[in-house]
Coordinates of C-alpha atoms and ligand atoms in Angstrom, one line a residue:
X1 CA 76.4 172.3 -71.2
X2 CA 74.6 174.4 -74.2
X3 CA 73.7 171.6 -75.8
X4 CA 71.5 170.6 -73.7
X5 CA 69.6 174.1 -73.6
X6 CA 69.3 173.0 -77.4
X7 CA 68.0 169.1 -76.9
X8 CA 65.5 170.1 -73.7
X9 CA 62.7 171.8 -75.6
X10 CA 63.3 168.9 -78.5
X11 CA 62.4 166.3 -75.6
X12 CA 59.6 167.7 -73.8
X13 CA 58.4 168.3 -77.1
X14 CA 58.6 164.2 -78.4
X15 CA 57.8 163.6 -74.2
X16 CA 54.2 166.0 -75.2
X17 CA 53.5 163.7 -78.2
X18 CA 52.9 160.6 -76.3
X19 CA 50.7 161.5 -73.5
X20 CA 49.2 158.6 -71.3
X21 CA 47.1 156.2 -73.6
X22 CA 43.6 156.9 -71.8
X23 CA 44.3 160.6 -72.3
X24 CA 44.2 160.4 -76.4
X25 CA 41.2 160.7 -78.1
X26 CA 43.3 160.2 -81.6
X27 CA 45.0 157.1 -80.4
X28 CA 44.2 153.9 -81.9
X29 CA 41.3 152.9 -79.0
X30 CA 37.2 150.8 -79.4
X31 CA 34.7 151.4 -76.5
X32 CA 32.1 149.3 -76.8
X33 CA 28.6 147.9 -75.2
X34 CA 26.9 145.1 -75.1
X35 CA 24.4 143.5 -73.9
X36 CA 23.3 140.1 -73.6
X37 CA 19.8 138.5 -71.9
X38 CA 21.8 136.0 -70.6
X39 CA 23.7 135.9 -67.5
X40 CA 27.2 137.9 -66.6
X41 CA 28.3 134.4 -65.8
X42 CA 27.6 132.9 -69.0
X43 CA 29.5 135.6 -71.0
X44 CA 32.2 135.7 -68.6
X45 CA 32.5 131.7 -69.6
X46 CA 32.5 132.1 -73.2
X47 CA 34.8 135.2 -73.4
X48 CA 37.3 133.6 -71.7
X49 CA 36.8 130.2 -73.4
X50 CA 37.2 132.2 -76.4
X51 CA 40.1 134.1 -75.8
X52 CA 42.1 130.9 -74.2
X53 CA 40.9 129.1 -77.8
X54 CA 42.4 131.2 -79.8
X55 CA 45.4 131.5 -78.1
X56 CA 48.0 129.6 -80.7
X57 CA 48.8 131.1 -84.0
X58 CA 47.3 127.9 -85.5
X59 CA 43.9 129.2 -84.4
X60 CA 44.5 132.1 -87.7
X61 CA 45.9 129.8 -89.9
X62 CA 42.6 127.6 -89.1
X63 CA 39.7 130.2 -88.6
X64 CA 41.8 132.8 -90.7
X65 CA 42.4 137.2 -89.7
X66 CA 43.4 138.0 -86.5
X67 CA 41.5 134.7 -84.7
X68 CA 45.1 134.3 -82.4
X69 CA 47.4 135.5 -80.5
X70 CA 44.6 136.5 -77.8
X71 CA 46.3 135.6 -74.1
X72 CA 44.6 135.8 -71.1
X73 CA 45.5 138.2 -68.7
X74 CA 43.5 138.0 -65.3
X75 CA 39.3 137.3 -65.3
X76 CA 36.4 136.7 -62.4
X77 CA 33.3 137.5 -63.5
X78 CA 32.7 141.4 -63.1
X79 CA 36.3 141.5 -65.1
X80 CA 38.4 140.5 -67.8
X81 CA 42.2 141.9 -69.1
X82 CA 43.4 140.0 -71.8
X83 CA 46.0 141.1 -74.8
X84 CA 45.5 140.6 -78.4
X85 CA 49.0 140.4 -80.6
X86 CA 48.1 141.2 -84.0
X87 CA 49.9 138.6 -86.4
X88 CA 50.7 141.2 -89.4
X89 CA 51.8 144.1 -87.8
X90 CA 53.4 142.7 -84.3
X91 CA 52.4 144.8 -82.0
X92 CA 50.0 144.2 -78.6
X93 CA 46.7 145.6 -78.4
X94 CA 45.1 145.8 -74.3
X95 CA 41.8 144.6 -73.8
X96 CA 39.5 145.1 -71.2
X97 CA 35.6 143.8 -70.1
X98 CA 33.5 145.2 -67.4
X99 CA 30.7 142.8 -67.4
X100 CA 27.6 144.3 -65.1
X101 CA 24.8 142.3 -64.4
X102 CA 20.9 143.5 -64.2
X103 CA 19.1 143.2 -61.3
X104 CA 15.7 141.7 -61.4
X105 CA 15.7 140.3 -65.0
X106 CA 18.7 137.7 -66.3
X107 CA 21.1 139.8 -68.7
X108 CA 24.3 141.5 -69.2
X109 CA 26.2 144.4 -69.6
X110 CA 29.4 144.4 -70.9
X111 CA 32.0 147.6 -71.5
X112 CA 34.6 146.7 -73.8
X113 CA 37.6 148.6 -74.4
X114 CA 40.3 147.6 -76.4
X115 CA 43.8 149.9 -77.1
X116 CA 46.7 149.4 -79.1
X117 CA 50.3 149.9 -77.0
X118 CA 52.5 151.6 -79.3
X119 CA 51.4 155.3 -78.9
X120 CA 52.1 156.2 -82.5
X121 CA 48.9 154.4 -83.9
X122 CA 46.5 156.4 -84.2
X123 CA 44.5 154.2 -87.6
X124 CA 44.0 150.3 -87.1
X125 CA 41.6 149.7 -90.0
X126 CA 39.0 148.8 -87.2
X127 CA 42.4 146.4 -85.3
X128 CA 40.9 147.3 -81.8
X129 CA 37.1 147.0 -82.7
X130 CA 37.8 143.4 -84.9
X131 CA 39.8 142.4 -81.5
X132 CA 36.4 142.7 -79.5
X133 CA 34.0 141.6 -82.0
X134 CA 36.2 138.9 -83.0
X135 CA 35.3 137.4 -79.7
X136 CA 31.5 138.2 -79.6
X137 CA 31.1 135.7 -82.7
X138 CA 33.8 133.3 -82.0
X139 CA 32.0 132.2 -78.8
X140 CA 28.5 132.8 -80.2
X141 CA 27.6 135.4 -78.2
X142 CA 26.6 137.6 -80.7
X143 CA 23.6 134.9 -81.1
X144 CA 23.0 134.7 -77.7
X145 CA 19.7 136.7 -76.8
X146 CA 19.2 139.6 -77.1
X147 CA 22.5 140.7 -77.9
X148 CA 23.1 144.4 -78.7
X149 CA 26.3 146.6 -79.1
X150 CA 26.8 150.1 -79.2
X151 CA 29.6 152.4 -80.5
X152 CA 30.0 154.7 -83.1
X153 CA 33.2 156.0 -84.8
X154 CA 34.1 158.6 -82.3
X155 CA 34.4 155.7 -79.5
X156 CA 36.3 153.2 -81.4
X157 CA 38.6 153.9 -84.6
X158 CA 37.1 153.1 -87.8
X159 CA 34.7 150.9 -86.8
X160 CA 32.3 151.5 -89.8
X161 CA 35.1 150.3 -92.5
X162 CA 36.2 147.5 -90.2
X163 CA 36.5 144.1 -92.3
X164 CA 36.9 141.8 -89.4
X165 CA 37.0 138.8 -91.9
X166 CA 40.4 139.8 -92.1
X167 CA 41.2 141.6 -88.8
Ligands
NAG1 C1 35.9 141.7 -96.2 O1 37.4 141.4 -96.4 C2 37.2 139.8 -96.8 C3 38.3 139.4 -97.2 O2 39.5 140.0 -98.5 C4 36.6 139.5 -98.1 O3 36.1 138.6 -99.4 C5 35.1 141.3 -97.9 O4 34.5 141.0 -99.5 C6 35.3 141.9 -97.5 N1 34.5 142.3 -96.8 C7 33.5 143.9 -97.0 C8 32.2 144.4 -96.9 O5 34.6 144.6 -98.0

């Protein structure tokens, strides 16, 4: 019984160190915004096609870096959910893409988010950024008319030093 008194404060301390992922600003993650001068339907099909092309480990051998081990969870023209397993470090990141058509003109705004599942990952060498960026590059979406990308080092862990050739 005495032991419990000693253990309980330790347990609560440990639990408080691993809060829900979204509430932790120090957890490795990346939030960014893309704009395209093409329809959300085209953006949606491009992203989904690329995720499916990069599911097998073979695509990392072929394309290099971390361009493999993506897994589509669910997808519609408004919302895409996927996972990416890191080839080198073998942990999983969760990816979401919210697609919003801009009225009147043929264009699409995408809010993309990637977060590492393990709570202890604080620095990620920009891996969460590359999880998202590699899909946009691989699918050719970065060359779409009107493409812009907005993020910064506060929204996106180690964004400015990320090297997506490696990750
Ligand atoms: C990124 O990594 C690749 C492969 O190691 C390297 O060739 C390239 O110079 C690096 N790019 C930058 C900007 O550091």
